[in-house]
Amino acid sequence: MREKLFWWREQWRWKKRFIKRILFYSFLIWYIQALPSDLFNDPYSTVLVGKNGKLLGAHIAKDGQWRFPPSNKTPHKIAVCLVTFEDKNFYYHPGASVKGICRAFYQNITRGKIVSGGSTITQQVIRLMRKNPSRTYSEKMHEIILATRLEFSYSKEEILNLYTANAPFGNNVVGIDAASWRYFGRAPENLSWAESATLAVLPNAPGLIYPGKNHQSLLKKRNRLLKMLYEQGEIDKLNYYLALEEPLPDKPLPLPQEAPHLLQRCIQHGQKEQLIQSTIDEEIQTMVNNETEQYALRMNESGVFNAAVLITSVETGEVVAYKGNLNHTDDNHAFDVDCIQSSRSTGSILKPLLYAKSLESGLITPKQLLCDFPSRFGTFAPNNFNRQFSGAIPANKALSKSLNIPMVFLLREYGQAKFHNDLKQFGFRHMNKHASHYGLSLILGGAEASVWEINSCYNSMAQHLQNSDLAKIHYTGTAEKAPKLNLNKACIYSTFDALIDVNRPDEENNWRAFESSQKISWKTGTSFGFRDAWAVGVTPKYVVSVWVGNADGEGRPGLTGVKAAAPLLFSIFRNLESPRRWFQKPINQLTHAEICNESGQISNRYCEQTHFEYIPKSCLISKSCSYHQLVHLNQKGTFRVNADCESTSIMIHKSWFILPPSMEKYYVQQNPNYHTVPPFDPKCTSNKPENIMSFIYPKRQTKIYIPRELSGLRGKVIFEVAHTRQNSTLYWHIDDEFVGTTSDIHQISVQPEKGKHKVTVVDETGVVLAELFEVL
């Protein structure tokens, strides 16, 4: 019996030990897994900061709280204030304080209710993690156990960071970063001792005391903490008394909204609820905001309500300022539209790209004469903005004056499909239709682009000229490599050189007289109907792009690049750091060539006045001067002659600068030194028009019926001329309006209106052929 009893006792002891072990290991497993991998899963605000860490803007969290993503370190003053006020033994206890618990237990017993929790900062982190459950003794025990578990997994600094990132600071402010900006308008590391102490006392009773509520109670709490800091030697007597004199904030401050459209763009691109470190230069951004908002006040009087400015660094491709629109809230004027990313008509802003590509292809030299007279290209009849014509104008001046007709001629010769493909290579993604859709109007604003695309293209050109690695313009993170810019450096340099001479706004016209003035290559653009005003400026340091207009596309008289966008562009450049030197000339891609003074082309043997200048090597393949010819005159020099009517022994042989009649008509008005070549002697029958060329169609007094096409549009008719010199160039006019040129095959497609007309054809020697016809 005794042995049996002994056996039962041993069995019971073994079972108790087994149960204890089971309970112990169960507790241990629970203890190890008690903390979730993510202690806090609350939604964060999206926060945008500048290059130097200054807050540019924030978007409230989806639960309506201002809760910034946590930082990696709690500022020293904040840490000292929090530990002093909340948990003096924070750095020494294992998560819970026995002394604090006993004190709280005594206070609760003596008062008959829970008045104190005796919680450490670690326990408060647990409480915040568990969403502030009701205060009970069992809950307190659970909290203590989790607090010790937290101490095993996190360092004291990390625990303090968790607390400062998730503690409530009154109103709808959570976390020290949001609190610092909401109450003091500064980052927490820039706060004074008084300001740090103010924030440190807020989590103790966030629903009762915060700036703007119970001012005196908050002041007493803050001052009591400041006294504690003084007594423990954290601040000296002078700083203590100065801190006591610092006023409390009256109410929460609005958060900065320096770049709201960039913040929205970041959110749209998957950076929601993140702390976004941008490349924005805070000082430049503030300057751009001020300049744009002040300038907008003047533009508003003209019915123009929107504007955008983008500034990028040439060296790095970083976006240093991003002003997507004006910072207003009136929904009537679409201030929430990011006009930097919006697709808008380009106006003339693409002309420099055509000029550069034409130089690169050897189509022109920098100062080669381009046609500038009233012209029609099928149904397209462009006009210069000033309604004036030069007849012929150097290409670089046509660019700097932003003349439309010379650039349309140049695009037609270069090839609109080819240029359209170039633009796609340059990154103009909004031009998503076929080249034929835009036609020759492509160079005058027939296509659309964004401020971002314009800036990116000009920045790539400047970077390429600087011999730097091409980087895409970017506003966050590391720059992506940009596709290789397929454009010759010498052509870029010549283009920028031509753009220096663009006439600046009135207050900038005498910029060359001042040594302090910046050299800027710049270009404006104006869309049809005065809907978009553009200006882009380039220096070796920055590319500045400006757009002014109405986001809804409403046009306004006077909304031009020169009048509306250029003043803002130069206002901004005046506030930017000037580069020490201009772009270095790419000598290895330039050549010293002899150029004809009058035509701007590579000189031929008949050019009497020439000079040498550096031009891109690619221009060497361009044709030599096509305007200087050797003419044969009679002895008096009054008529041109040939061997049919004058003895070669008495002819005068002279080099002559001869422009086609269409060019000559307007050129002579602005160039009084130009001398028209004498006419042919009537006795020289071989030079009569009928002996040189004749109409194949139309014949004399032809009546023409032009049927409509299947699309319902009026069709076209083809005129044709035969010339004794097949390779001659013919200039076609209908009713004294130029319609085109032909070479080799002298056929041209025209679309004359109903009625009687006159077609006139002139060859490069001045021989004129005309015929009347009627369209039924």
CSV table of N, CA and C in Angstrom, one decimal, residues 660-662 687-690 692-699 718-726 728-750 757-773:
chain,number,residue,atom,x,y,z
A,660,PRO,N,15.8,85.3,-106.7
A,660,PRO,CA,14.5,85.0,-107.5
A,660,PRO,C,13.6,86.2,-107.3
A,661,PRO,N,12.7,86.5,-108.2
A,661,PRO,CA,11.8,87.6,-108.1
A,661,PRO,C,11.0,87.7,-106.9
A,662,SER,N,10.5,86.5,-106.4
A,662,SER,CA,9.7,86.5,-105.2
A,662,SER,C,10.4,87.0,-104.0
A,687,ASN,N,16.7,83.9,-125.5
A,687,ASN,CA,16.4,84.1,-124.1
A,687,ASN,C,14.9,84.5,-123.9
A,688,LYS,N,14.1,84.5,-124.9
A,688,LYS,CA,12.7,84.8,-124.7
A,688,LYS,C,12.1,83.6,-124.0
A,689,PRO,N,11.0,83.8,-123.2
A,689,PRO,CA,10.4,82.8,-122.4
A,689,PRO,C,10.0,81.6,-123.2
A,690,GLU,N,9.4,81.8,-124.4
A,690,GLU,CA,8.9,80.7,-125.2
A,690,GLU,C,10.0,79.9,-125.8
A,692,ILE,N,12.7,79.1,-123.9
A,692,ILE,CA,13.3,78.4,-122.7
A,692,ILE,C,12.4,77.5,-122.0
A,693,MET,N,11.1,77.9,-121.9
A,693,MET,CA,10.2,77.0,-121.2
A,693,MET,C,8.8,77.3,-121.7
A,694,SER,N,7.9,76.3,-121.5
A,694,SER,CA,6.5,76.4,-121.9
A,694,SER,C,5.6,75.6,-121.1
A,695,PHE,N,4.3,76.0,-121.0
A,695,PHE,CA,3.4,75.2,-120.2
A,695,PHE,C,2.9,74.0,-120.9
A,696,ILE,N,3.0,72.9,-120.2
A,696,ILE,CA,2.3,71.6,-120.7
A,696,ILE,C,0.9,71.7,-120.2
A,697,TYR,N,0.7,72.2,-119.0
A,697,TYR,CA,-0.7,72.4,-118.5
A,697,TYR,C,-0.6,73.4,-117.4
A,698,PRO,N,-1.5,74.4,-117.5
A,698,PRO,CA,-2.6,74.7,-118.4
A,698,PRO,C,-2.2,75.4,-119.6
A,699,LYS,N,-2.9,75.2,-120.7
A,699,LYS,CA,-2.7,75.9,-121.9
A,699,LYS,C,-3.5,77.3,-121.9
A,718,ILE,N,-2.9,69.4,-111.2
A,718,ILE,CA,-1.4,69.4,-111.3
A,718,ILE,C,-1.1,70.3,-112.6
A,719,PHE,N,-0.2,71.3,-112.3
A,719,PHE,CA,0.3,72.1,-113.4
A,719,PHE,C,1.7,71.6,-113.7
A,720,GLU,N,2.1,71.7,-115.0
A,720,GLU,CA,3.4,71.2,-115.4
A,720,GLU,C,4.0,72.2,-116.5
A,721,VAL,N,5.3,72.3,-116.4
A,721,VAL,CA,6.1,73.2,-117.3
A,721,VAL,C,7.3,72.4,-117.8
A,722,ALA,N,7.6,72.6,-119.1
A,722,ALA,CA,8.9,72.0,-119.6
A,722,ALA,C,9.9,73.1,-119.7
A,723,HIS,N,11.1,72.8,-119.3
A,723,HIS,CA,12.2,73.8,-119.4
A,723,HIS,C,13.4,73.2,-120.1
A,724,THR,N,14.1,74.0,-120.9
A,724,THR,CA,15.2,73.5,-121.6
A,724,THR,C,16.4,73.0,-120.8
A,725,ARG,N,16.5,73.6,-119.5
A,725,ARG,CA,17.5,73.1,-118.6
A,725,ARG,C,16.7,72.3,-117.5
A,726,GLN,N,16.8,71.0,-117.6
A,726,GLN,CA,16.0,70.1,-116.7
A,726,GLN,C,16.3,70.4,-115.2
A,728,SER,N,17.1,73.1,-113.7
A,728,SER,CA,16.8,74.4,-113.2
A,728,SER,C,15.8,74.4,-112.1
A,729,THR,N,15.7,75.5,-111.3
A,729,THR,CA,14.7,75.7,-110.3
A,729,THR,C,13.7,76.7,-110.7
A,730,LEU,N,12.4,76.3,-110.6
A,730,LEU,CA,11.3,77.2,-111.0
A,730,LEU,C,10.5,77.6,-109.8
A,731,TYR,N,10.1,78.9,-109.8
A,731,TYR,CA,9.3,79.4,-108.7
A,731,TYR,C,7.9,79.7,-109.2
A,732,TRP,N,6.9,79.1,-108.6
A,732,TRP,CA,5.5,79.2,-109.0
A,732,TRP,C,4.7,80.2,-108.2
A,733,HIS,N,3.9,80.9,-108.9
A,733,HIS,CA,3.0,81.9,-108.2
A,733,HIS,C,1.6,81.7,-108.9
A,734,ILE,N,0.6,81.9,-108.1
A,734,ILE,CA,-0.8,82.1,-108.6
A,734,ILE,C,-1.4,83.4,-108.0
A,735,ASP,N,-1.7,84.2,-109.0
A,735,ASP,CA,-2.2,85.6,-108.6
A,735,ASP,C,-1.2,86.3,-107.7
A,736,ASP,N,0.1,86.3,-108.1
A,736,ASP,CA,1.2,86.9,-107.4
A,736,ASP,C,1.4,86.4,-106.0
A,737,GLU,N,0.8,85.2,-105.7
A,737,GLU,CA,1.1,84.6,-104.4
A,737,GLU,C,1.9,83.3,-104.6
A,738,PHE,N,3.1,83.3,-103.9
A,738,PHE,CA,4.0,82.1,-104.1
A,738,PHE,C,3.3,80.8,-103.6
A,739,VAL,N,3.5,79.8,-104.4
A,739,VAL,CA,2.9,78.5,-104.1
A,739,VAL,C,3.9,77.3,-104.0
A,740,GLY,N,5.1,77.6,-104.5
A,740,GLY,CA,6.1,76.5,-104.3
A,740,GLY,C,7.2,76.6,-105.4
A,741,THR,N,8.2,75.7,-105.2
A,741,THR,CA,9.3,75.6,-106.2
A,741,THR,C,9.3,74.1,-106.7
A,742,THR,N,9.9,74.0,-107.9
A,742,THR,CA,10.1,72.7,-108.4
A,742,THR,C,11.5,72.6,-109.0
A,743,SER,N,12.1,71.4,-109.0
A,743,SER,CA,13.4,71.1,-109.6
A,743,SER,C,13.3,69.8,-110.3
A,744,ASP,N,14.1,69.7,-111.4
A,744,ASP,CA,14.1,68.4,-112.2
A,744,ASP,C,12.7,68.2,-112.8
A,745,ILE,N,11.8,67.6,-112.0
A,745,ILE,CA,10.4,67.4,-112.6
A,745,ILE,C,9.6,68.6,-112.2
A,746,HIS,N,9.1,69.4,-113.2
A,746,HIS,CA,8.5,70.6,-112.9
A,746,HIS,C,6.9,70.5,-112.9
A,747,GLN,N,6.5,69.7,-111.9
A,747,GLN,CA,5.0,69.6,-111.7
A,747,GLN,C,4.7,70.0,-110.3
A,748,ILE,N,3.6,70.7,-110.2
A,748,ILE,CA,3.2,71.2,-108.9
A,748,ILE,C,1.7,71.0,-108.7
A,749,SER,N,1.3,70.5,-107.5
A,749,SER,CA,-0.1,70.3,-107.2
A,749,SER,C,-0.7,71.6,-106.5
A,750,VAL,N,-1.8,72.1,-107.0
A,750,VAL,CA,-2.4,73.4,-106.5
A,750,VAL,C,-3.9,73.2,-106.3
A,757,HIS,N,-7.8,83.2,-112.8
A,757,HIS,CA,-6.5,83.3,-112.1
A,757,HIS,C,-5.4,83.4,-113.1
A,758,LYS,N,-4.2,83.7,-112.6
A,758,LYS,CA,-3.0,83.8,-113.4
A,758,LYS,C,-1.9,83.0,-112.8
A,759,VAL,N,-1.3,82.1,-113.5
A,759,VAL,CA,-0.2,81.3,-113.0
A,759,VAL,C,1.1,81.9,-113.6
A,760,THR,N,2.1,82.1,-112.8
A,760,THR,CA,3.3,82.7,-113.2
A,760,THR,C,4.5,81.8,-112.7
A,761,VAL,N,5.4,81.5,-113.7
A,761,VAL,CA,6.6,80.7,-113.4
A,761,VAL,C,7.8,81.5,-113.7
A,762,VAL,N,8.8,81.5,-112.7
A,762,VAL,CA,10.0,82.2,-112.9
A,762,VAL,C,11.2,81.3,-112.6
A,763,ASP,N,12.2,81.3,-113.6
A,763,ASP,CA,13.3,80.4,-113.3
A,763,ASP,C,14.4,81.2,-112.6
A,764,GLU,N,15.5,80.6,-112.2
A,764,GLU,CA,16.5,81.3,-111.4
A,764,GLU,C,17.3,82.4,-112.1
A,765,THR,N,17.1,82.4,-113.4
A,765,THR,CA,17.8,83.5,-114.2
A,765,THR,C,16.9,84.7,-114.4
A,766,GLY,N,15.6,84.6,-113.9
A,766,GLY,CA,14.7,85.7,-114.0
A,766,GLY,C,13.8,85.6,-115.2
A,767,VAL,N,13.8,84.5,-116.0
A,767,VAL,CA,12.9,84.4,-117.1
A,767,VAL,C,11.5,84.1,-116.6
A,768,VAL,N,10.5,84.8,-117.1
A,768,VAL,CA,9.1,84.7,-116.6
A,768,VAL,C,8.2,84.2,-117.7
A,769,LEU,N,7.4,83.2,-117.2
A,769,LEU,CA,6.3,82.7,-118.1
A,769,LEU,C,5.0,82.8,-117.4
A,770,ALA,N,4.0,83.3,-118.0
A,770,ALA,CA,2.7,83.4,-117.4
A,770,ALA,C,1.5,82.9,-118.3
A,771,GLU,N,0.5,82.5,-117.6
A,771,GLU,CA,-0.7,82.1,-118.4
A,771,GLU,C,-2.0,82.3,-117.6
A,772,LEU,N,-3.1,82.6,-118.2
A,772,LEU,CA,-4.4,82.8,-117.6
A,772,LEU,C,-5.2,81.5,-117.7
A,773,PHE,N,-6.0,81.2,-116.6
A,773,PHE,CA,-6.9,80.1,-116.6
A,773,PHE,C,-8.1,80.4,-115.7
